[in-house]
Amino acid sequence: MIDPYRPVRTSAGHTVLVVEDDDSIRALLASALGVAGYTVVRAASGREAVFEVGRCRPHLIVLDVMLPDTDGFRLTRALRERGVHTPVLFLTARADVEDRIAGLSSGGDDYVTKPFHVQEVLLRVRAILRRGTAPAPGPAAEPDPPLRYADLTLDEATRDVYRAGRPVRLSPTEFRLLACLLARPERVLEKAEILQRVWNYDFAGDTRIVDTYIKNLRRKIDRDAPALIHTVRGVGYCLRLPPPGAAPGAAR
């Protein structure tokens, strides 16, 4: 007898773990992902999710925030503490900025708010997996020099970030976002451009995720020093020097 939960590699080569306690939503997502060519593994609780992560080592976890035995944020933090860095796409009914920040701070990579369109979930799954696909090996090349602006340094070779000599710990997505800003200092980046460069969204995605990540990034980069990350209202964000005498964290 064939075990329906045993991952069988498809042409896509990616296994997605769907963690959702609502039977109908779990079945809907599993069906849509299966049709899209992914191998789907299902779990209805945090305990089942931990078991499946260890058993099938998925490439991506689609994770409901509200589970019967835990919440998705706590589960993600526990996985990260165990050294599991599988990308996580949250499904959440919590639309407040603080809730989104809490989810992304726990180690999540993206989120979709309920109710959602299945096509949006599929697009975000594809974008996350595309970000994690390494290019084919080529001739050895000299590593790019660190990116620097003012007292901020980001080294893409070592994944180290320093602000005024203080090390800053960033998630992979926060690192990509900061690298995007550092690569174009003093230039205003529109939110849609940031979505494309950081999240690989090739559609009109929800730009609130950019706002959420910027807010979280500011808490780490500009916490103890004058703000370098600035808002250009109605447009996007810019990395530039603060005005003389600006207080720490005083973003504009």
Tab-separated table of C-alpha atoms in Angstrom:
chain	number	residue	atom	x	y	z
A	1	MET	CA	0.000	0.000	0.000
A	2	ILE	CA	1.334	3.446	-0.919
A	3	ASP	CA	1.747	5.875	1.965
A	4	PRO	CA	0.106	9.140	0.776
A	5	TYR	CA	2.327	11.180	3.103
A	6	ARG	CA	5.614	9.798	1.825
A	7	PRO	CA	7.284	12.429	-0.367
A	8	VAL	CA	7.869	11.297	-3.922
A	9	ARG	CA	10.119	13.567	-5.948
A	10	THR	CA	8.505	15.207	-8.917
A	11	SER	CA	9.984	17.099	-11.815
A	12	ALA	CA	9.878	20.239	-9.698
A	13	GLY	CA	12.112	18.538	-7.145
A	14	HIS	CA	10.632	20.483	-4.229
A	15	THR	CA	8.732	19.159	-1.224
A	16	VAL	CA	6.331	21.512	0.562
A	17	LEU	CA	5.036	20.824	4.070
A	18	VAL	CA	1.540	22.249	4.648
A	19	VAL	CA	0.780	22.736	8.354
A	20	GLU	CA	-2.878	23.661	8.807
A	21	ASP	CA	-5.454	22.314	11.273
A	22	ASP	CA	-8.449	23.216	9.102
A	23	ASP	CA	-9.120	20.115	6.993
A	24	SER	CA	-10.654	21.996	4.062
A	25	ILE	CA	-7.876	24.598	3.821
A	26	ARG	CA	-5.202	21.925	4.168
A	27	ALA	CA	-6.801	19.860	1.400
A	28	LEU	CA	-7.189	22.922	-0.843
A	29	LEU	CA	-3.554	23.931	-0.482
A	30	ALA	CA	-2.305	20.366	-0.917
A	31	SER	CA	-4.343	19.962	-4.090
A	32	ALA	CA	-3.200	23.274	-5.602
A	33	LEU	CA	0.455	22.659	-4.771
A	34	GLY	CA	0.245	19.120	-6.103
A	35	VAL	CA	-1.216	20.312	-9.391
A	36	ALA	CA	1.601	22.884	-9.576
A	37	GLY	CA	4.120	20.030	-9.482
A	38	TYR	CA	5.238	20.055	-5.851
A	39	THR	CA	5.444	17.058	-3.572
A	40	VAL	CA	3.117	17.821	-0.671
A	41	VAL	CA	3.353	16.586	2.910
A	42	ARG	CA	0.591	17.467	5.366
A	43	ALA	CA	0.428	18.118	9.107
A	44	ALA	CA	-2.434	19.288	11.318
A	45	SER	CA	-0.502	20.314	14.437
A	46	GLY	CA	2.842	21.566	15.626
A	47	ARG	CA	3.797	18.126	16.885
A	48	GLU	CA	3.078	16.553	13.497
A	49	ALA	CA	4.969	19.368	11.776
A	50	VAL	CA	8.132	18.765	13.818
A	51	PHE	CA	7.936	15.051	13.002
A	52	GLU	CA	7.495	15.669	9.271
A	53	VAL	CA	10.312	18.237	9.156
A	54	GLY	CA	12.681	15.632	10.546
A	55	ARG	CA	11.324	12.852	8.348
A	56	CYS	CA	11.042	14.408	4.894
A	57	ARG	CA	13.187	17.557	5.160
A	58	PRO	CA	10.897	19.809	3.104
A	59	HIS	CA	12.203	22.666	1.001
A	60	LEU	CA	9.436	24.992	2.270
A	61	ILE	CA	6.887	25.058	5.089
A	62	VAL	CA	3.468	26.670	4.594
A	63	LEU	CA	2.524	27.259	8.225
A	64	ASP	CA	-0.734	28.354	9.812
A	65	VAL	CA	-0.151	30.694	12.748
A	66	MET	CA	-3.022	29.357	14.864
A	67	LEU	CA	-2.521	25.648	15.599
A	68	PRO	CA	-4.250	23.501	18.234
A	69	ASP	CA	-1.099	22.778	20.250
A	70	THR	CA	1.086	25.846	19.572
A	71	ASP	CA	1.332	28.888	17.325
A	72	GLY	CA	3.331	29.137	14.141
A	73	PHE	CA	5.611	31.859	15.461
A	74	ARG	CA	6.675	29.765	18.450
A	75	LEU	CA	7.092	26.698	16.260
A	76	THR	CA	9.314	28.606	13.829
A	77	ARG	CA	11.505	29.914	16.640
A	78	ALA	CA	11.861	26.372	17.978
A	79	LEU	CA	12.892	25.079	14.545
A	80	ARG	CA	15.434	27.861	14.118
A	81	GLU	CA	16.907	27.105	17.546
A	82	ARG	CA	17.330	23.486	16.429
A	83	GLY	CA	19.262	24.629	13.382
A	84	VAL	CA	16.397	24.100	10.911
A	85	HIS	CA	16.450	27.005	8.443
A	86	THR	CA	13.789	25.772	6.026
A	87	PRO	CA	11.915	28.794	4.599
A	88	VAL	CA	8.521	29.437	6.209
A	89	LEU	CA	5.476	31.046	4.594
A	90	PHE	CA	2.953	32.016	7.282
A	91	LEU	CA	-0.798	31.813	6.833
A	92	THR	CA	-2.308	34.287	9.266
A	93	ALA	CA	-5.530	36.080	10.066
A	94	ARG	CA	-3.497	38.634	12.004
A	95	ALA	CA	-3.132	41.639	9.739
A	96	ASP	CA	-1.709	44.132	12.263
A	97	VAL	CA	1.827	45.358	11.627
A	98	GLU	CA	3.039	44.269	15.064
A	99	ASP	CA	1.768	40.732	14.464
A	100	ARG	CA	3.485	40.586	11.087
A	101	ILE	CA	6.720	41.828	12.651
A	102	ALA	CA	6.440	39.167	15.356
A	103	GLY	CA	6.093	36.486	12.691
A	104	LEU	CA	8.961	37.694	10.576
A	105	SER	CA	11.135	38.205	13.666
A	106	SER	CA	10.557	34.578	14.629
A	107	GLY	CA	12.367	33.522	11.460
A	108	GLY	CA	9.589	33.502	8.865
A	109	ASP	CA	10.272	34.450	5.264
A	110	ASP	CA	6.889	35.703	4.087
A	111	TYR	CA	3.215	35.712	5.008
A	112	VAL	CA	-0.210	35.593	3.413
A	113	THR	CA	-3.220	36.930	5.289
A	114	LYS	CA	-6.494	35.026	5.456
A	115	PRO	CA	-8.740	34.885	3.541
A	116	PHE	CA	-6.302	34.348	0.693
A	117	HIS	CA	-6.339	33.464	-2.988
A	118	VAL	CA	-4.666	30.147	-3.768
A	119	GLN	CA	-2.888	31.730	-6.725
A	120	GLU	CA	-1.215	34.228	-4.404
A	121	VAL	CA	0.037	31.399	-2.189
A	122	LEU	CA	1.432	29.593	-5.235
A	123	LEU	CA	3.198	32.726	-6.453
A	124	ARG	CA	4.784	33.341	-3.071
A	125	VAL	CA	5.846	29.716	-2.741
A	126	ARG	CA	7.497	29.934	-6.147
A	127	ALA	CA	9.212	33.211	-5.233
A	128	ILE	CA	10.613	31.848	-1.965
A	129	LEU	CA	11.898	28.672	-3.603
A	130	ARG	CA	13.425	30.666	-6.447
A	131	ARG	CA	15.336	32.805	-3.932
A	132	GLY	CA	16.797	29.673	-2.410
A	133	THR	CA	17.950	28.168	-5.691
A	134	ALA	CA	21.697	28.464	-6.009
A	135	PRO	CA	23.184	29.145	-9.449
A	136	ALA	CA	25.144	26.423	-11.150
A	137	PRO	CA	28.801	26.285	-10.095
A	138	GLY	CA	31.106	28.244	-12.326
A	139	PRO	CA	34.735	29.298	-12.402
A	140	ALA	CA	36.059	30.495	-9.068
A	141	ALA	CA	35.820	34.247	-8.753
A	142	GLU	CA	37.076	36.800	-6.305
A	143	PRO	CA	34.422	37.613	-3.691
A	144	ASP	CA	32.792	41.005	-3.994
A	145	PRO	CA	34.126	43.597	-1.567
A	146	PRO	CA	31.914	44.448	1.420
A	147	LEU	CA	29.205	47.036	0.901
A	148	ARG	CA	29.779	50.134	3.031
A	149	TYR	CA	27.890	53.330	3.744
A	150	ALA	CA	28.679	55.656	6.640
A	151	ASP	CA	29.383	53.337	9.615
A	152	LEU	CA	27.355	50.458	8.150
A	153	THR	CA	29.109	47.446	6.592
A	154	LEU	CA	27.652	44.346	4.952
A	155	ASP	CA	29.861	41.502	3.728
A	156	GLU	CA	28.005	39.193	1.339
A	157	ALA	CA	30.829	36.636	1.406
A	158	THR	CA	30.785	36.131	5.178
A	159	ARG	CA	27.157	37.258	5.775
A	160	ASP	CA	28.412	39.664	8.447
A	161	VAL	CA	26.785	43.030	9.165
A	162	TYR	CA	28.241	45.755	11.389
A	163	ARG	CA	26.891	49.131	12.473
A	164	ALA	CA	29.470	51.382	14.122
A	165	GLY	CA	31.586	48.296	14.760
A	166	ARG	CA	28.702	46.470	16.478
A	167	PRO	CA	27.703	43.130	14.905
A	168	VAL	CA	24.067	42.959	13.801
A	169	ARG	CA	22.254	39.650	13.441
A	170	LEU	CA	19.832	39.573	10.508
A	171	SER	CA	17.565	36.950	9.045
A	172	PRO	CA	18.278	35.932	5.415
A	173	THR	CA	15.478	38.163	4.116
A	174	GLU	CA	16.568	41.114	6.253
A	175	PHE	CA	20.096	40.617	4.925
A	176	ARG	CA	18.877	40.713	1.305
A	177	LEU	CA	16.807	43.823	2.002
A	178	LEU	CA	19.731	45.660	3.571
A	179	ALA	CA	22.001	44.585	0.712
A	180	CYS	CA	19.445	45.983	-1.738
A	181	LEU	CA	19.483	49.357	0.021
A	182	LEU	CA	23.276	49.384	0.428
A	183	ALA	CA	23.827	48.638	-3.243
A	184	ARG	CA	22.019	51.884	-4.126
A	185	PRO	CA	22.711	54.376	-1.321
A	186	GLU	CA	21.045	57.790	-1.501
A	187	ARG	CA	18.721	56.526	-4.209
A	188	VAL	CA	15.002	56.208	-3.522
A	189	LEU	CA	13.798	52.656	-4.133
A	190	GLU	CA	10.127	52.165	-4.867
A	191	LYS	CA	8.371	49.427	-2.919
A	192	ALA	CA	7.563	47.511	-6.105
A	193	GLU	CA	11.248	47.517	-7.049
A	194	ILE	CA	12.186	46.238	-3.592
A	195	LEU	CA	9.605	43.449	-3.916
A	196	GLN	CA	11.170	42.430	-7.201
A	197	ARG	CA	14.780	42.570	-6.031
A	198	VAL	CA	14.368	41.054	-2.562
A	199	TRP	CA	11.327	38.793	-2.837
A	200	ASN	CA	11.469	38.037	-6.582
A	201	TYR	CA	7.817	38.959	-6.922
A	202	ASP	CA	7.011	39.397	-10.603
A	203	PHE	CA	3.435	40.478	-9.888
A	204	ALA	CA	1.692	43.302	-8.034
A	205	GLY	CA	2.445	41.901	-4.594
A	206	ASP	CA	1.318	43.298	-1.270
A	207	THR	CA	3.845	46.013	-0.458
A	208	ARG	CA	2.971	45.872	3.245
A	209	ILE	CA	5.596	43.166	3.634
A	210	VAL	CA	8.226	45.736	2.610
A	211	ASP	CA	6.958	48.149	5.281
A	212	THR	CA	7.023	45.380	7.881
A	213	TYR	CA	10.563	44.304	7.075
A	214	ILE	CA	11.812	47.891	6.962
A	215	LYS	CA	10.372	48.496	10.429
A	216	ASN	CA	12.033	45.353	11.734
A	217	LEU	CA	15.331	46.214	10.028
A	218	ARG	CA	15.298	49.688	11.570
A	219	ARG	CA	14.995	48.174	15.024
A	220	LYS	CA	18.266	46.361	14.451
A	221	ILE	CA	20.253	48.814	12.317
A	222	ASP	CA	19.153	52.193	13.687
A	223	ARG	CA	18.482	51.214	17.309
A	224	ASP	CA	21.552	52.818	18.889
A	225	ALA	CA	22.673	55.202	16.171
A	226	PRO	CA	21.190	57.982	14.015
A	227	ALA	CA	18.865	56.502	11.422
A	228	LEU	CA	20.188	55.618	7.982
A	229	ILE	CA	16.974	54.070	6.613
A	230	HIS	CA	14.502	56.783	5.629
A	231	THR	CA	10.953	56.775	4.321
A	232	VAL	CA	10.029	58.699	1.194
A	233	ARG	CA	6.302	58.961	1.679
A	234	GLY	CA	4.187	57.613	-1.115
A	235	VAL	CA	7.219	56.203	-2.917
A	236	GLY	CA	9.502	53.910	-0.956
A	237	TYR	CA	12.727	53.967	1.052
A	238	CYS	CA	16.214	55.399	0.873
A	239	LEU	CA	19.523	54.774	2.636
A	240	ARG	CA	21.077	58.160	3.393
A	241	LEU	CA	22.828	60.085	6.116
A	242	PRO	CA	20.646	61.617	8.825
A	243	PRO	CA	20.545	65.383	9.374
A	244	PRO	CA	23.157	66.733	11.820
A	245	GLY	CA	22.253	66.119	15.445
A	246	ALA	CA	19.645	63.436	14.725
A	247	ALA	CA	18.897	61.204	17.690
A	248	PRO	CA	19.344	57.406	17.531
A	249	GLY	CA	16.470	55.679	15.793
A	250	ALA	CA	14.967	58.971	14.592
A	251	ALA	CA	13.929	57.752	11.141
A	252	ARG	CA	12.368	60.222	8.735
